[in-house]
PDB file of C-alpha atoms in Angstrom:
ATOM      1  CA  UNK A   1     111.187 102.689 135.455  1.00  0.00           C
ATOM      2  CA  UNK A   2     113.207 101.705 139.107  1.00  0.00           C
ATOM      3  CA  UNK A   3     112.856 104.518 142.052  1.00  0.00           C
ATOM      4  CA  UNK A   4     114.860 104.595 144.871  1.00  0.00           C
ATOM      5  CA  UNK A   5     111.522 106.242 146.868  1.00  0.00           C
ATOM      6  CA  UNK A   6     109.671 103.977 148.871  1.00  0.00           C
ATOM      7  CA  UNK A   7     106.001 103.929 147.905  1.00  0.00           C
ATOM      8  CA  UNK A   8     103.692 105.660 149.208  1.00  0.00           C
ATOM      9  CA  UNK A   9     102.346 105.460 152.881  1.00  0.00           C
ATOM     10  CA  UNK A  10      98.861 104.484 153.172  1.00  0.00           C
ATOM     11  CA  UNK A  11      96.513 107.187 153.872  1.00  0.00           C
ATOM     12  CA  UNK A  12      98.431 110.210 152.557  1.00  0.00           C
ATOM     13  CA  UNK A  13      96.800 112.795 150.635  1.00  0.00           C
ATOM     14  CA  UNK A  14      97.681 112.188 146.761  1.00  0.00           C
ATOM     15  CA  UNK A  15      97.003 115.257 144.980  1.00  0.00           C
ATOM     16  CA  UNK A  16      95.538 113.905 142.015  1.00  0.00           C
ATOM     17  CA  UNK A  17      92.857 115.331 139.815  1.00  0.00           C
ATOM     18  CA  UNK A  18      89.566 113.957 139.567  1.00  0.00           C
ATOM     19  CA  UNK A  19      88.602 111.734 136.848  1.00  0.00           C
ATOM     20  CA  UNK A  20      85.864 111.643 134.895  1.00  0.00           C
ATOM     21  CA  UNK A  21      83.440 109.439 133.990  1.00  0.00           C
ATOM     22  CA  UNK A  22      83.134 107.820 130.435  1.00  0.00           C
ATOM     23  CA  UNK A  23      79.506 109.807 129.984  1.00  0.00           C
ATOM     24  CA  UNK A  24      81.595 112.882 130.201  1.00  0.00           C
ATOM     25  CA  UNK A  25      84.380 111.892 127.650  1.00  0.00           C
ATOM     26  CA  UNK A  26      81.698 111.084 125.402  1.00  0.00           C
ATOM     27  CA  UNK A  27      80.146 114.177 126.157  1.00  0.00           C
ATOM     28  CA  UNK A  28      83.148 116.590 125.587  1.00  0.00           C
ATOM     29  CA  UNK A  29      84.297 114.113 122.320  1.00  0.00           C
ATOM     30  CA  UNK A  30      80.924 115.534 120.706  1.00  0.00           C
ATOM     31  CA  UNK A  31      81.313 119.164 121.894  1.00  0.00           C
ATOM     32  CA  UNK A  32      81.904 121.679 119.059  1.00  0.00           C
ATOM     33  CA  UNK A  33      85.102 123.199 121.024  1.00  0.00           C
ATOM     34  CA  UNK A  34      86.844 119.342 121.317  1.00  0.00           C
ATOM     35  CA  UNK A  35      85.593 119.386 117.274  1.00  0.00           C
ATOM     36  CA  UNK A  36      87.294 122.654 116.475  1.00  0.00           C
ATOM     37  CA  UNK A  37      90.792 120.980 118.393  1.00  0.00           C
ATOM     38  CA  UNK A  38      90.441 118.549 115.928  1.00  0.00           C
ATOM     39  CA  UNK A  39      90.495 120.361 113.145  1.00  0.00           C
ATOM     40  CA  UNK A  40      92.940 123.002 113.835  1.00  0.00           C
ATOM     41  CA  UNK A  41      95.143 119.679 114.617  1.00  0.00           C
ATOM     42  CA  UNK A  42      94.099 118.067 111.770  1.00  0.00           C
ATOM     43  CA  UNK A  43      94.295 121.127 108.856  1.00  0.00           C
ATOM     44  CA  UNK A  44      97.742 121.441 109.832  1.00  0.00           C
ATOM     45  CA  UNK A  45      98.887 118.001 110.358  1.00  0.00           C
ATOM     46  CA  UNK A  46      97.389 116.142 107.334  1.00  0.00           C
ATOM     47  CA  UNK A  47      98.628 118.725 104.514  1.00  0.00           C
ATOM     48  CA  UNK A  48     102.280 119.159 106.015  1.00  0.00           C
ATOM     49  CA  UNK A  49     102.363 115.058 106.049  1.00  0.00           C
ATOM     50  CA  UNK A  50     101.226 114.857 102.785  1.00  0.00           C
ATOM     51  CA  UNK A  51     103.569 117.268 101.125  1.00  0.00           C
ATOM     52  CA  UNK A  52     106.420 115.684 103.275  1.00  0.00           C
ATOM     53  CA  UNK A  53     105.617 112.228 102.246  1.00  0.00           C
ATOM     54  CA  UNK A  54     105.378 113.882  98.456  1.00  0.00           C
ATOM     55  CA  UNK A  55     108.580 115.445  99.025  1.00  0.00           C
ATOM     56  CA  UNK A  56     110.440 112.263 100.365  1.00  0.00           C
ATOM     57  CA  UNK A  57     108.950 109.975  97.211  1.00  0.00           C
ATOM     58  CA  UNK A  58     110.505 112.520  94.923  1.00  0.00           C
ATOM     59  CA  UNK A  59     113.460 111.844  96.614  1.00  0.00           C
ATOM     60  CA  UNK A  60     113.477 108.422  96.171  1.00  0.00           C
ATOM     61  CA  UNK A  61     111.894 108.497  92.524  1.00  0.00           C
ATOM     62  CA  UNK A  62     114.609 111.083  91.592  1.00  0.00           C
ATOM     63  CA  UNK A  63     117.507 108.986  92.791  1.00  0.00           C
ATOM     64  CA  UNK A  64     116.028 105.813  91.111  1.00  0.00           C
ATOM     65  CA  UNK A  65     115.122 106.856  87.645  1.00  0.00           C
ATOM     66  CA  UNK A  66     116.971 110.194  87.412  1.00  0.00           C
ATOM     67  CA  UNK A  67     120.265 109.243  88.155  1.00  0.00           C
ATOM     68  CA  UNK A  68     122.271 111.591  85.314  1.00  0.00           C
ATOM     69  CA  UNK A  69     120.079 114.509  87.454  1.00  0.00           C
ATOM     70  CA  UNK A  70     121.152 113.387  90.855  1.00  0.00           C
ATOM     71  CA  UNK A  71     124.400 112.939  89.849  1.00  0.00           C
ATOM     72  CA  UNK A  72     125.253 115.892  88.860  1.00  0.00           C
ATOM     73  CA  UNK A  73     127.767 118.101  90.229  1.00  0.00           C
ATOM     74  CA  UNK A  74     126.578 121.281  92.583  1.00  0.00           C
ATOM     75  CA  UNK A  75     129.822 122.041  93.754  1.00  0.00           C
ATOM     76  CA  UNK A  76     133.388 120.715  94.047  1.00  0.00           C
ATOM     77  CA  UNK A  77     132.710 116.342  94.862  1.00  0.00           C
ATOM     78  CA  UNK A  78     128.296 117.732  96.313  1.00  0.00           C
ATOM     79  CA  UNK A  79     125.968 116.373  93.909  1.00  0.00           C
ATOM     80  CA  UNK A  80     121.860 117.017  93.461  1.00  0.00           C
ATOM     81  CA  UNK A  81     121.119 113.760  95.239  1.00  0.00           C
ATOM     82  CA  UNK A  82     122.975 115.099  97.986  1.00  0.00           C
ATOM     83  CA  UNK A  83     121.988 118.682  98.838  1.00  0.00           C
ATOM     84  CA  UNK A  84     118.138 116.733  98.316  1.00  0.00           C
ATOM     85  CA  UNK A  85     119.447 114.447 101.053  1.00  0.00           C
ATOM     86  CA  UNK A  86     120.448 116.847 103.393  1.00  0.00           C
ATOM     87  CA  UNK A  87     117.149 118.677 102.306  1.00  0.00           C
ATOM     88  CA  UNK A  88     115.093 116.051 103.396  1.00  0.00           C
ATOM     89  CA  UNK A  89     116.659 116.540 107.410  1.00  0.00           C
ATOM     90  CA  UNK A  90     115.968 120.181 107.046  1.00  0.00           C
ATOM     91  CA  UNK A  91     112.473 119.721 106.270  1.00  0.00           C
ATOM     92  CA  UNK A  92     112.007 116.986 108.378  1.00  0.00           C
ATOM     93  CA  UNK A  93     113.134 119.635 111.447  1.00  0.00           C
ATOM     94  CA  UNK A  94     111.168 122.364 109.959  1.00  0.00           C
ATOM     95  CA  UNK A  95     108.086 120.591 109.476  1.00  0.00           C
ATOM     96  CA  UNK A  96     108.738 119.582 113.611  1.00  0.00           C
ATOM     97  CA  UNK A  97     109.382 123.025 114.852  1.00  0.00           C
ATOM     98  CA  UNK A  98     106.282 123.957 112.475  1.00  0.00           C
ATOM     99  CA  UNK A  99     104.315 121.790 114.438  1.00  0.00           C
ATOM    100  CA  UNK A 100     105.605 122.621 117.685  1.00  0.00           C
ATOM    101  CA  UNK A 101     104.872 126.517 117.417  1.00  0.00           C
ATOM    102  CA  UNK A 102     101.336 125.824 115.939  1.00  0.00           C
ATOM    103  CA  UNK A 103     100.817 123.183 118.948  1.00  0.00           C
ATOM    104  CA  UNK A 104     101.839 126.094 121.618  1.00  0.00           C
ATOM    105  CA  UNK A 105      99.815 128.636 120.432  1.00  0.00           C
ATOM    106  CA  UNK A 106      96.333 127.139 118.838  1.00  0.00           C
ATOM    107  CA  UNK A 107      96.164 123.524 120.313  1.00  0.00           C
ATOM    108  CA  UNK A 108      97.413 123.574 124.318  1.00  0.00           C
ATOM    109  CA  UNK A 109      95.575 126.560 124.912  1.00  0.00           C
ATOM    110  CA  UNK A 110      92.295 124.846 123.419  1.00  0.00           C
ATOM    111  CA  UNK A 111      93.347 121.351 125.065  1.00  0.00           C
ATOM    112  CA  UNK A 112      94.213 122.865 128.142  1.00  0.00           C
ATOM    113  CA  UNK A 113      90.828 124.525 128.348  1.00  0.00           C
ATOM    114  CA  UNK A 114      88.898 121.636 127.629  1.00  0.00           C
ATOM    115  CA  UNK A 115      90.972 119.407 130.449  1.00  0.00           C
ATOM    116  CA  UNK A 116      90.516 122.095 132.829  1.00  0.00           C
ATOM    117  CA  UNK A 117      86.760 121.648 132.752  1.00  0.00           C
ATOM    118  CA  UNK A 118      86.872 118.022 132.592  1.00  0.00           C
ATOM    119  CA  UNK A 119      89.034 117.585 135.801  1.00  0.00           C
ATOM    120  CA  UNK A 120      86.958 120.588 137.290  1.00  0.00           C
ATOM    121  CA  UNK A 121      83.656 118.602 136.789  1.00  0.00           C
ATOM    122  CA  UNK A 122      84.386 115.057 137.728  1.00  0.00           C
TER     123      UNK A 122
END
């Protein structure tokens, strides 16, 4: 990415926080707290992916070997295969605005936590 701003003069203060070593990643990767992150990221991630993906191969199965079904009028020239179409946007925005309330109010908080300590003792 191109900047207009010339770089940065030698021996100005950079606000920058700490980092920390590689003993402390590996420390805080085995902590129970960066654990429990984990799997409040992963309980709701893996089973919403796998009904998705589920949902989308339905989709596709449907509108391969079920054409009569998919074909059929809903209303006016809208068939099945259609209004499962569209469906598949409206989940897919869903399933992001799921994960984006979920993120906000059990992982940040926990994330935040956990990089607040690192950066506080490096």
């Amino acid at each position: 990415m191109a900047t207009d701003a010339p770089p940065p003069e030698a021996g100005t203060d950079q606000r920058r926080p700490a980092q920390p070593s590689t003993e402390t990643f590996a420390a805080v990767q085995e902590s129970a707290e960066f654990g429990e992150l984990r799997r409040s990221h992963r309980s709701f991630a893996f089973p919403l992916t796998i009904g998705f993906i589920t949902w989308y191969l339905l989709y596709v199965l449907l509108s391969n070997y079920a054409g009569g079904f998919m074909g059929a009028k809903v209303i006016g020239n809208i068939n099945v295969a259609f209004v499962f179409g569209l469906a598949q946007f409206l989940t897919t925005f869903l399933i992001a605005w799921f994960y984006s309330r979920h993120a906000a109010a059990k992982l940040d908080p926990k994330a935040e936590a956990i990089k607040s300590r690192m950066e506080a003792g490096a």
